[in-house]
Coordinates of C-alpha atoms (C1' of nucleotides) in Angstrom, one line a residue:
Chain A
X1 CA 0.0 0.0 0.0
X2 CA 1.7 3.3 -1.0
X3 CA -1.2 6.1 -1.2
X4 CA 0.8 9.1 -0.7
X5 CA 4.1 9.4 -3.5
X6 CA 6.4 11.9 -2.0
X7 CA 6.6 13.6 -4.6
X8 CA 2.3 14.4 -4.0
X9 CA 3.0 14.8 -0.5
X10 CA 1.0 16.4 1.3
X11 CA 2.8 18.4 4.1
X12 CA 5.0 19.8 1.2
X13 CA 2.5 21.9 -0.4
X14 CA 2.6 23.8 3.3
X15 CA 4.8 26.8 3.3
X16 CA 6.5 25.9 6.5
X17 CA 8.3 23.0 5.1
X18 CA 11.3 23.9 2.8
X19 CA 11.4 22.9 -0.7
X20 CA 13.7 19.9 -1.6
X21 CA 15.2 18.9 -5.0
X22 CA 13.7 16.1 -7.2
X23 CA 16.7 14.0 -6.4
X24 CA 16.0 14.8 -2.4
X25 CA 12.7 13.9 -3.2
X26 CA 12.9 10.6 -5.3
X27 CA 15.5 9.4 -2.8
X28 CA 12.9 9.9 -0.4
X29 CA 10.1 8.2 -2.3
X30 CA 12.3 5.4 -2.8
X31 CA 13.4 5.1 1.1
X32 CA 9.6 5.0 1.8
X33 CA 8.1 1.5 2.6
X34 CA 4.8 2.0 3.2
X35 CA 1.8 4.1 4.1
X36 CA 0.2 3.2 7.3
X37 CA -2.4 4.0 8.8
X38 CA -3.8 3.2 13.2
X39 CA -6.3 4.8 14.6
X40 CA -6.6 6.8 17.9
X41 CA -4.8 5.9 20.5
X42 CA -3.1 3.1 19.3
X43 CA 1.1 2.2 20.0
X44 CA 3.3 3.5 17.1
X45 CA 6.3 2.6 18.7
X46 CA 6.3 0.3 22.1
X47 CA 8.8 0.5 25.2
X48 CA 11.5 -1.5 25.1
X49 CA 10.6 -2.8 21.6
X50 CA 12.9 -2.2 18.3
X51 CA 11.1 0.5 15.9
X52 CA 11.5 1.6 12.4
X53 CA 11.5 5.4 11.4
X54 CA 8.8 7.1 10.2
X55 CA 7.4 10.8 9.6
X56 CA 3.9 11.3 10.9
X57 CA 2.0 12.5 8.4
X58 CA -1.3 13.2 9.4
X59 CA -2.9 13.4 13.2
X60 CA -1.3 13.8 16.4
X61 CA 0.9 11.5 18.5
X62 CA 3.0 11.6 21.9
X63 CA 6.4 10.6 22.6
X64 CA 6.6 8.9 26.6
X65 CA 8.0 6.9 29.3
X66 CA 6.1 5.0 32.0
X67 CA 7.8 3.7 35.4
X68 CA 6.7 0.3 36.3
X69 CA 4.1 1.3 39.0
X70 CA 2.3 3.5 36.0
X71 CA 3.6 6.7 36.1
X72 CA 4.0 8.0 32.7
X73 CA 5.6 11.2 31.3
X74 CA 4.9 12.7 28.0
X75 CA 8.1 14.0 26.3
X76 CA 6.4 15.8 23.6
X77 CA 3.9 15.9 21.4
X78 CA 4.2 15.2 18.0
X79 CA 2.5 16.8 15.1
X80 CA 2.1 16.3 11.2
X81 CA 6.1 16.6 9.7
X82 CA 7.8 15.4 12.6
X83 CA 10.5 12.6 12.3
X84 CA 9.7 9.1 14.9
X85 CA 11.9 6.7 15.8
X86 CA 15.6 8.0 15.2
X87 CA 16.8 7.6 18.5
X88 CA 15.9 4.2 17.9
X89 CA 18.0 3.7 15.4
X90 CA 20.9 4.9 17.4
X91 CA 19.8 2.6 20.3
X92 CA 19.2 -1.2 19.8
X93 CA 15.9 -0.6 21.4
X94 CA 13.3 2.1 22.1
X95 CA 13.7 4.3 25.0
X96 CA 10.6 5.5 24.6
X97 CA 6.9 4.5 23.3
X98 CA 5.0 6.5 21.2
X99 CA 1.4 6.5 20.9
X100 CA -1.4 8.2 18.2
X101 CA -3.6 10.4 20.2
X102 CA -6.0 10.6 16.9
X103 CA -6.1 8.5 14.3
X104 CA -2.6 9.0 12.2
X105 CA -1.2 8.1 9.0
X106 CA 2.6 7.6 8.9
X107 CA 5.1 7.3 6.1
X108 CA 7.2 4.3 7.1
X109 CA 10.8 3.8 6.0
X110 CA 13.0 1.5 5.2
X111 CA 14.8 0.2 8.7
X112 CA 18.3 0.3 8.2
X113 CA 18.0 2.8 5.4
X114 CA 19.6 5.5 7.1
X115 CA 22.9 5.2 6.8
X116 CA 22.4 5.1 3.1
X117 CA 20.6 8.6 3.3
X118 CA 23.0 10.2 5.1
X119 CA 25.6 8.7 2.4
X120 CA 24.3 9.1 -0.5
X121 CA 22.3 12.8 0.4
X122 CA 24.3 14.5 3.1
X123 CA 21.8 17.2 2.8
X124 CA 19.1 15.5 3.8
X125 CA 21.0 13.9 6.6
X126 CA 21.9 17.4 7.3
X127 CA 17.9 17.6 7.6
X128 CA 17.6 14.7 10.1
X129 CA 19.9 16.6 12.3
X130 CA 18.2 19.8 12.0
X131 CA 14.3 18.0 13.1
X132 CA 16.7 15.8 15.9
X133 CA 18.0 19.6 17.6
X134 CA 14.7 20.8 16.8
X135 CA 13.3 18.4 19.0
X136 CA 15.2 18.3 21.6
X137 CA 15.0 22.2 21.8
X138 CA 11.5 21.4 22.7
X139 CA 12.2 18.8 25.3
X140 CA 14.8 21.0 27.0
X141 CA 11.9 23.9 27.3
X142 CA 9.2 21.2 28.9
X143 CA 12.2 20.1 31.2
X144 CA 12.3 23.6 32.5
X145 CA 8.9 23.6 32.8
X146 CA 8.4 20.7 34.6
X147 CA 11.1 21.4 37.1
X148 CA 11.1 25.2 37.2
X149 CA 7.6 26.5 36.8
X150 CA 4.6 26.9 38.8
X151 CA 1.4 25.0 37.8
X152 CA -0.2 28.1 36.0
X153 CA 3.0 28.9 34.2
X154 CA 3.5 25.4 32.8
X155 CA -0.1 25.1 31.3
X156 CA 0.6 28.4 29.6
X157 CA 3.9 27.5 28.1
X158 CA 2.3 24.1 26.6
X159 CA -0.8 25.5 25.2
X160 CA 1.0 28.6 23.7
X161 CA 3.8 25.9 22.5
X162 CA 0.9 23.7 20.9
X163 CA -1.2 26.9 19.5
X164 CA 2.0 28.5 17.8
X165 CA 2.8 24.9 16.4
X166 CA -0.3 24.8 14.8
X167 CA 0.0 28.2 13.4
X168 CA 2.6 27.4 12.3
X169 CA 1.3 24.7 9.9
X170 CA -1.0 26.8 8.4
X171 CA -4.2 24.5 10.2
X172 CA -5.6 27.5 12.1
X173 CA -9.4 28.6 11.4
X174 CA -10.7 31.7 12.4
X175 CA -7.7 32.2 15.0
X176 CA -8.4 28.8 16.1
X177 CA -6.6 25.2 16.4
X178 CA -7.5 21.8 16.5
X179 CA -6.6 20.7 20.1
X180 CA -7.6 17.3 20.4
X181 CA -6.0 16.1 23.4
X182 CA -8.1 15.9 27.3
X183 CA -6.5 16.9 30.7
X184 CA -5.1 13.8 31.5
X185 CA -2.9 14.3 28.4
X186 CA -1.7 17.8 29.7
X187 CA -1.1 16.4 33.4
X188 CA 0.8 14.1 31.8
X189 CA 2.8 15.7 29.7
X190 CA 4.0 18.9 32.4
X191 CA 4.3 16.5 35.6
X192 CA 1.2 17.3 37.6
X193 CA -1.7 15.3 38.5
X194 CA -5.2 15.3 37.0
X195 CA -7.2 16.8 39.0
X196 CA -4.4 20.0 39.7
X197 CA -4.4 20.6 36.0
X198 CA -7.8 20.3 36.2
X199 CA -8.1 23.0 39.1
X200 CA -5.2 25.4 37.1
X201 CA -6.8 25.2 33.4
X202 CA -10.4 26.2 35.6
X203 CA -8.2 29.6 36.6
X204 CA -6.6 29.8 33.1
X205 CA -10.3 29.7 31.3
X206 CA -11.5 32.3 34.3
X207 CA -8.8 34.7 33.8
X208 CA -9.9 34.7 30.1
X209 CA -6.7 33.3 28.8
X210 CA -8.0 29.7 27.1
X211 CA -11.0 28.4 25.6
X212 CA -11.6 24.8 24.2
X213 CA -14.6 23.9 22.6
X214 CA -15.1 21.3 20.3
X215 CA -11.6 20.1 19.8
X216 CA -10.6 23.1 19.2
X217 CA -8.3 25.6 21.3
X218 CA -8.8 29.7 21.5
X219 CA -6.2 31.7 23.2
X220 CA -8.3 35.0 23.4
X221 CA -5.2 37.3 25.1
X222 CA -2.3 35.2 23.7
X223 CA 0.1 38.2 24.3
X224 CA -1.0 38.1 28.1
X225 CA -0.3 34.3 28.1
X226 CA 3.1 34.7 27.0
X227 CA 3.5 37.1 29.7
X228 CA 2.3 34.9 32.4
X229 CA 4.1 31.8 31.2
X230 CA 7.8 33.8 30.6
X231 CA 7.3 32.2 27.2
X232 CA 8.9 34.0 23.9
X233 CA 9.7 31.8 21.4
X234 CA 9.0 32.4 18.2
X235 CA 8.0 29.2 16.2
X236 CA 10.3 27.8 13.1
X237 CA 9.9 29.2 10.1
X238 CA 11.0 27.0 7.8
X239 CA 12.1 23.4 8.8
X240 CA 13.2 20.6 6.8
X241 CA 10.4 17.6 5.7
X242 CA 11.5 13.9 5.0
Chain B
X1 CA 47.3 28.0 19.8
X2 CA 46.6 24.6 19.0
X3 CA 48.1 22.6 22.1
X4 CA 46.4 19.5 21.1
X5 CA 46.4 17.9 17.6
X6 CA 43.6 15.5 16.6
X7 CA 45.6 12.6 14.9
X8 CA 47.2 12.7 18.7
X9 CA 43.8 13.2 20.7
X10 CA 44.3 12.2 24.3
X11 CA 40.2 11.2 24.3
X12 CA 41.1 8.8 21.2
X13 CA 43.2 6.6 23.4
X14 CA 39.9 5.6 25.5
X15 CA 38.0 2.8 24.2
X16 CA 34.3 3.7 24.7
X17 CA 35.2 5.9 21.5
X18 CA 35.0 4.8 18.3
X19 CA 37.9 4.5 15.9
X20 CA 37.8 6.9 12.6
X21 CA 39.8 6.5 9.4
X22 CA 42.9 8.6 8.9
X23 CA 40.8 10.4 6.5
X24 CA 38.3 11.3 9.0
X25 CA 40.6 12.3 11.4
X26 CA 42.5 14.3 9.5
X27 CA 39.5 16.2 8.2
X28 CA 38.3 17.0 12.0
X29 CA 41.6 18.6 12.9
X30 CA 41.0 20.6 9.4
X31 CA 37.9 21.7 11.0
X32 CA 39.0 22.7 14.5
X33 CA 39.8 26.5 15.0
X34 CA 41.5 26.4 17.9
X35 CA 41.8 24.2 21.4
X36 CA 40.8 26.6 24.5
X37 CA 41.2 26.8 28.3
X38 CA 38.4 28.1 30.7
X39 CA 38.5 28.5 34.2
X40 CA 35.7 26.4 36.3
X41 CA 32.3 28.9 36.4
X42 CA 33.1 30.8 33.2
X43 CA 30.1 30.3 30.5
X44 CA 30.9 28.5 27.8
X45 CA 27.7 30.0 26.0
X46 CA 25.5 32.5 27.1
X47 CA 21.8 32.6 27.0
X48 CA 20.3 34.0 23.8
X49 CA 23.6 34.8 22.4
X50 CA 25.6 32.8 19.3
X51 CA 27.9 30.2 19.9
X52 CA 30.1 28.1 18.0
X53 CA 30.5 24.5 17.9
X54 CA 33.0 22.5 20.2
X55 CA 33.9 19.2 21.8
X56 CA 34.5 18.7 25.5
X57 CA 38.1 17.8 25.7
X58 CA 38.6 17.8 29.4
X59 CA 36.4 18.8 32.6
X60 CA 33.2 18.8 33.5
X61 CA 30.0 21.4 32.1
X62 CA 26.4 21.7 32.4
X63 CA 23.6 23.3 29.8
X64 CA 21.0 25.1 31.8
X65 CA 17.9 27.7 30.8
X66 CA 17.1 30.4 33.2
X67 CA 13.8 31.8 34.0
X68 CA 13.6 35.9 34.7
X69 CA 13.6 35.6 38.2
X70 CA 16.6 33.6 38.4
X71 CA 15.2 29.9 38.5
X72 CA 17.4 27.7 36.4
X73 CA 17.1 24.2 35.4
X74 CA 20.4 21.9 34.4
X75 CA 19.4 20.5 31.2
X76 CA 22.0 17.7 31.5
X77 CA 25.7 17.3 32.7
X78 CA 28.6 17.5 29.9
X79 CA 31.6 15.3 30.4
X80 CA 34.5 14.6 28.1
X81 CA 34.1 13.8 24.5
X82 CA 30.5 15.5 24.4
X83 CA 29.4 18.0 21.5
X84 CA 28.7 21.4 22.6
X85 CA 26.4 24.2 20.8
X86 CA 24.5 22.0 17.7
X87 CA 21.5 23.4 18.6
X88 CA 22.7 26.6 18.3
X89 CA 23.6 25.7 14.6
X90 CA 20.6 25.5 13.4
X91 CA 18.8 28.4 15.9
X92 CA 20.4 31.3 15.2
X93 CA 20.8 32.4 18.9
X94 CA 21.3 29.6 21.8
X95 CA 18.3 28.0 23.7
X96 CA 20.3 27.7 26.7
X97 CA 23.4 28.7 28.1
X98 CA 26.4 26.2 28.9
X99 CA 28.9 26.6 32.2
X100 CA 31.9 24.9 33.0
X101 CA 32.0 23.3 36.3
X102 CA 35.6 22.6 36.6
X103 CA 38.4 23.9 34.5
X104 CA 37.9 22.6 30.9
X105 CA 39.5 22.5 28.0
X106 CA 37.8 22.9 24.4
X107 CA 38.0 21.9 21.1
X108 CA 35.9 24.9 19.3
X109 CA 35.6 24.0 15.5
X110 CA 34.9 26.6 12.3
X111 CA 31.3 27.9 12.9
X112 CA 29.3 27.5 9.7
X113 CA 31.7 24.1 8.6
X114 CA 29.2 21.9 10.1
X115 CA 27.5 21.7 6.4
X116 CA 31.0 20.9 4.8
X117 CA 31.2 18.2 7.2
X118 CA 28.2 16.7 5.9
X119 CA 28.7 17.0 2.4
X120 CA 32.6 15.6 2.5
X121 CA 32.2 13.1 5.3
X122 CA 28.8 12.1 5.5
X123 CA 29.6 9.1 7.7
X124 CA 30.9 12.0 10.0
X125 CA 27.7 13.8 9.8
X126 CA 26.0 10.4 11.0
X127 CA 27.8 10.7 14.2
X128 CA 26.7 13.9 15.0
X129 CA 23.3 12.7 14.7
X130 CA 23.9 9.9 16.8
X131 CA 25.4 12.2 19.8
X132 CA 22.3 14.3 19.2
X133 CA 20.0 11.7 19.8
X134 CA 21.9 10.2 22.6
X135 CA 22.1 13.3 24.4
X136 CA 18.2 13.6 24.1
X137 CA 17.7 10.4 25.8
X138 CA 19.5 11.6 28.4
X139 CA 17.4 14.7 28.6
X140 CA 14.4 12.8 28.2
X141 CA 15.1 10.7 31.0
X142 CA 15.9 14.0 33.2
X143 CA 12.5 14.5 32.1
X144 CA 10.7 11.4 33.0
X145 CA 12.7 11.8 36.7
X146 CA 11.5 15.7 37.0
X147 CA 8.1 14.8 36.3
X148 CA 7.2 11.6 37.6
X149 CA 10.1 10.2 40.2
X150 CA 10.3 11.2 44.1
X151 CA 12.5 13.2 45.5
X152 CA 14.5 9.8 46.5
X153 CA 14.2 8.5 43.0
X154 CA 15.3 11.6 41.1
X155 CA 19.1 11.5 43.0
X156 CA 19.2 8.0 42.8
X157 CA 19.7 7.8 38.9
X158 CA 21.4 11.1 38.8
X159 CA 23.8 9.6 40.6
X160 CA 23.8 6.0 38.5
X161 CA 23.7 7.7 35.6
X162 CA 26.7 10.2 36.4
X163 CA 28.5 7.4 38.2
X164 CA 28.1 4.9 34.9
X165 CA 29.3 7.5 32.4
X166 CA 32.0 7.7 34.3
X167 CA 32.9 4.4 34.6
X168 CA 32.6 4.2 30.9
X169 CA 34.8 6.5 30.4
X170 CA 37.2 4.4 32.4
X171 CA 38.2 7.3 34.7
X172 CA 37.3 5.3 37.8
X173 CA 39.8 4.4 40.4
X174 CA 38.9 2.0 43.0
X175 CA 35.4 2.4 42.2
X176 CA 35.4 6.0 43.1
X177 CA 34.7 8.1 39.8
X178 CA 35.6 12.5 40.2
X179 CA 32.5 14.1 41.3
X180 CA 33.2 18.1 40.7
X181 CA 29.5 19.1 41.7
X182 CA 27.7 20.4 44.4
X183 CA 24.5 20.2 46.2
X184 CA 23.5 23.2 44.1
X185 CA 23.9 21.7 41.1
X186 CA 22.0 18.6 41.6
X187 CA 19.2 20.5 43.5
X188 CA 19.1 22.5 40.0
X189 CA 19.4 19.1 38.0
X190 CA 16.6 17.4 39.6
X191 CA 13.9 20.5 39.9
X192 CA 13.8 20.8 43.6
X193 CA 15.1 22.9 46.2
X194 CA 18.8 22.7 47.6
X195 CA 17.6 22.1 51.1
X196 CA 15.3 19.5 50.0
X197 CA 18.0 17.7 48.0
X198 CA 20.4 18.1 51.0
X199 CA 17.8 16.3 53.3
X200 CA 17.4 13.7 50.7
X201 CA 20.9 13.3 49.9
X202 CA 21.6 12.8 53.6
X203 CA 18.7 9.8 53.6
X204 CA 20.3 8.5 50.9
X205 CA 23.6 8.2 52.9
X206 CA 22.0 6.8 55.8
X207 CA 21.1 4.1 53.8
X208 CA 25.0 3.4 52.6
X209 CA 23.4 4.0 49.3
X210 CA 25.9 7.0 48.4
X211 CA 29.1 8.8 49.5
X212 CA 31.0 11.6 48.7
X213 CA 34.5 12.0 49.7
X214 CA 37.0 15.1 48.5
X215 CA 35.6 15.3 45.6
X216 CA 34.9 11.3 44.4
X217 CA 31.6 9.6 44.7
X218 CA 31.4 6.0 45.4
X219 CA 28.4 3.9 45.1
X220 CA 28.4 1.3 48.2
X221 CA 25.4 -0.9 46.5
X222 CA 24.8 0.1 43.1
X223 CA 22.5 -2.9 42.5
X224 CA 20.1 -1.8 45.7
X225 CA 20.1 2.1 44.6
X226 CA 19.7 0.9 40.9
X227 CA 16.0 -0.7 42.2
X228 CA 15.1 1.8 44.3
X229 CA 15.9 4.3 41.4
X230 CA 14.4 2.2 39.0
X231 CA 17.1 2.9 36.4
X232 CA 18.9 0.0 34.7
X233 CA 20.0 1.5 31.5
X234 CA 23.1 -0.1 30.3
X235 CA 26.1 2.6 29.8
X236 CA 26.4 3.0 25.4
X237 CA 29.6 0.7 25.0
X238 CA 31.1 2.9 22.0
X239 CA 30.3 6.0 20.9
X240 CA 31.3 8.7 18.0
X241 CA 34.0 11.2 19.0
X242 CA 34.2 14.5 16.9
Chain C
dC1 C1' -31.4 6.6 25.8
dG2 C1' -28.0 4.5 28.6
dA3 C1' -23.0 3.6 29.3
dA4 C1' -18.5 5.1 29.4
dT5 C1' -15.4 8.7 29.4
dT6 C1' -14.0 13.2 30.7
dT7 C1' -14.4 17.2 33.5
dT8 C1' -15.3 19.4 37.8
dT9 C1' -15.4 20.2 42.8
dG10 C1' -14.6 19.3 48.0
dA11 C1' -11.8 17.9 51.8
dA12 C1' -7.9 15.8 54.1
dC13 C1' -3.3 15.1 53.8
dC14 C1' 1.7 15.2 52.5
dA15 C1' 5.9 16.3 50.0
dA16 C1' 8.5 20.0 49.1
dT17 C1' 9.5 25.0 49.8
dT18 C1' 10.8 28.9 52.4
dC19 C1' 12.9 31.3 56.0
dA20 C1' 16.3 31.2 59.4
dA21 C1' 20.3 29.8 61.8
dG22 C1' 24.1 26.9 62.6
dT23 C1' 28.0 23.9 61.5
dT24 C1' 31.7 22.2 58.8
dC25 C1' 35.0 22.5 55.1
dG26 C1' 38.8 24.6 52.4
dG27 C1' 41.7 28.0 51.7
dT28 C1' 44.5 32.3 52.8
dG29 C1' 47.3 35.4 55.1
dG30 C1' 49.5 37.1 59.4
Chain D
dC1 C1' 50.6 27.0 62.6
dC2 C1' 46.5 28.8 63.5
dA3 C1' 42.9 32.4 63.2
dC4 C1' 39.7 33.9 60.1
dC5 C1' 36.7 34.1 56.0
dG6 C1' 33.6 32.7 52.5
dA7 C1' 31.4 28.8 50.5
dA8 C1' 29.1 24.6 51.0
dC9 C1' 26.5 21.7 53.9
dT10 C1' 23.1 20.7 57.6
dT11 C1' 19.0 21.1 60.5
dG12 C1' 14.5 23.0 62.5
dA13 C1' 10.0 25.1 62.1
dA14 C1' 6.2 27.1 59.6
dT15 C1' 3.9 27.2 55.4
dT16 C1' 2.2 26.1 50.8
dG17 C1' 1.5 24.0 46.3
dG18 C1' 0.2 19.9 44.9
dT19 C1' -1.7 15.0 45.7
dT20 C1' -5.0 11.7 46.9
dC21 C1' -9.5 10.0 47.7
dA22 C1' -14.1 10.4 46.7
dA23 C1' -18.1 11.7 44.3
dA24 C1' -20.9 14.5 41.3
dA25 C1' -21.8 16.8 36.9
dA26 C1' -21.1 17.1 32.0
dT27 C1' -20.1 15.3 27.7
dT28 C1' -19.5 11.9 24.1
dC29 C1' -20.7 7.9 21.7
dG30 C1' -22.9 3.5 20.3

DNA sequence: CGAATTTTTGAACCAATTCAAGTTCGGTGG
DNA sequence: CCACCGAACTTGAATTGGTTCAAAAATTCG
């Protein structure tokens, strides 16, 4: 099954991604395996298990780790253009799982096929470096979050994180994004419990800062929100697709 | 000044790094700019400023973002042989800041040659994507301890985990590996306070679990702070060197 | 419509912070 | 060699931000 062809993709016809060659972009179609598809809420990648790489290509997904008594820690989020599974490849085995949060579709490549990229397009291993700091940009901010701000403060920084991501992408209707994960998702992912993020997104939504309705996420006063969370950055412009 | 020549790289001689080819070799010391001393405390890179690329050569260094109010957060610990500043080569202006905790020396390479590196030795360019996603497991494991581990759990595999890299880099002597930090630093490592990390830290040495002594930290019963931690990863056995 | 999931609220409790004050350690100069 | 100084470590007491347990209200979905 191969619905998408790279060179249709898509995620490139968004502005946000930058343009590759037809050579880039044949090597890519050719390192592709297939197109897969798992509905919400499904494993993409399991614990402790090998996985292959992939790009997510439609839908949402979460990067996490769970302690043995349950505890589980979301690492980030993952949205449409966003590389899975290259630490793995690096490590015999996952470090991590990662699971769809909606239904997804995922281009799935060749295992082993990297070095080969790298080799025969240094640019677009270039590109694989560039999404790998990228991410880890964003899981240095959540640490500091996590360990350094208050309750209120983190909520902000992740919805204004997840709001400027989806901006960014071009998916936002009438100032408005598709937010389709619940609470225990966003306890989850900035280290409190349920029912506190429950108690701090109440305060958010009564200070007039947030609004969800339908799936979908308002930040009425996102300059105030910025404020409040000691949260600047400006999202990517233009970031590499694979 | 160039005090230390690549093709004679004192880091080389350790076996958790991987060999390279003459060839590769030779092109890294064409890349380096200079080799350069800094006194422990000194930032290596500032917040929100550029930076160049470099290799730890000797010493110890943390990354580390700051909120406006002065609380910081260690991202992760730097010890010899690590890359320092790829993020900041594909942001134009550094997430975080970098500080050395002891004296340190520094291989700083040509800023912008990272792309050359790619194009002329791609299987170079591989292993700086491999110490990119190794260093975000690390973080992401910071992350799962911030969020989700006690106060007792959090130290525990901070101290594995520094005590392990050590031992892989075979600088332990008697089973005592240098420990340059201070309570400060793990209290801002972990995301708690420093008098709640000294009162832990003391627990944890009431147990015989820990022990610090001029500057070395031995681990009495690694196997019973390994399950109270629950952290079992296995140190990498060989790793790139740039 | 009824069942299941998600969100919301209350109340008791606890882990961690804050503030404050000692104590010990390492180094430096008289 | 020891007296002194600053930095790092240690401890106590009061407070607070966040958790846990429990249950109700609202929403989603078959």
């Amino acid at each position: 099954m191969k619905a998408v062809s790279c060179q249709d993709c898509g995620l490139r016809k968004f502005e946000v991604f930058r343009a590759n060659t037809k050579e880039e972009v044949d090597f890519i179609q050719a390192f592709k395996r297939k197109h897969v598809h798992l509905a919400a809420g499904k494993l993409i990648v399991r614990e402790a298990d090998s996985a292959d790489l992939y790009t997510l290509y439609s839908g949402w997904a979460f990067r996490f780790k769970t302690l043995s008594d349950g505890r589980r820690q979301i690492l980030n989020f993952l949205l449409p253009g966003d590389l899975i599974g290259l630490q793995d490849q690096v490590a015999e085995v996952s470090p991590h799982g990662v699971e769809a949060v909606t239904d997804v579709e995922l281009c799935q490549f060749a295992r082993d096929g990297l070095w080969d990229l790298f080799r025969n397009f240094p640019s677009l291993g270039y590109d694989v470096t560039w999404l790998a700091s990228q991410e880890e940009r964003m899981i240095d901010e959540n640490l500091l979050s996590v360990g350094r701000r208050t309750a209120l403060e983190r909520i902000g920084v992740l919805l204004m994180h997840l709001y400027k991501r989806s901006i960014a992408l071009g998916v936002a209707v009438d100032g408005r994004v598709p937010f389709p994960i619940n609470q225990q998702h966003i306890a989850d992912a900035i280290g409190l419990s349920l029912v506190h993020t429950n108690r701090t997104l109440r305060r958010l939504y009564k200070l007039g800062l947030y609004e969800v309705r339908e799936g979908w996420l308002a930040l009425p006063r996102p300059g105030a929100l910025e404020r409040l969370a000691e949260y600047f950055e400006t999202p990517v412009r233009r970031r590499p697709l694979i």
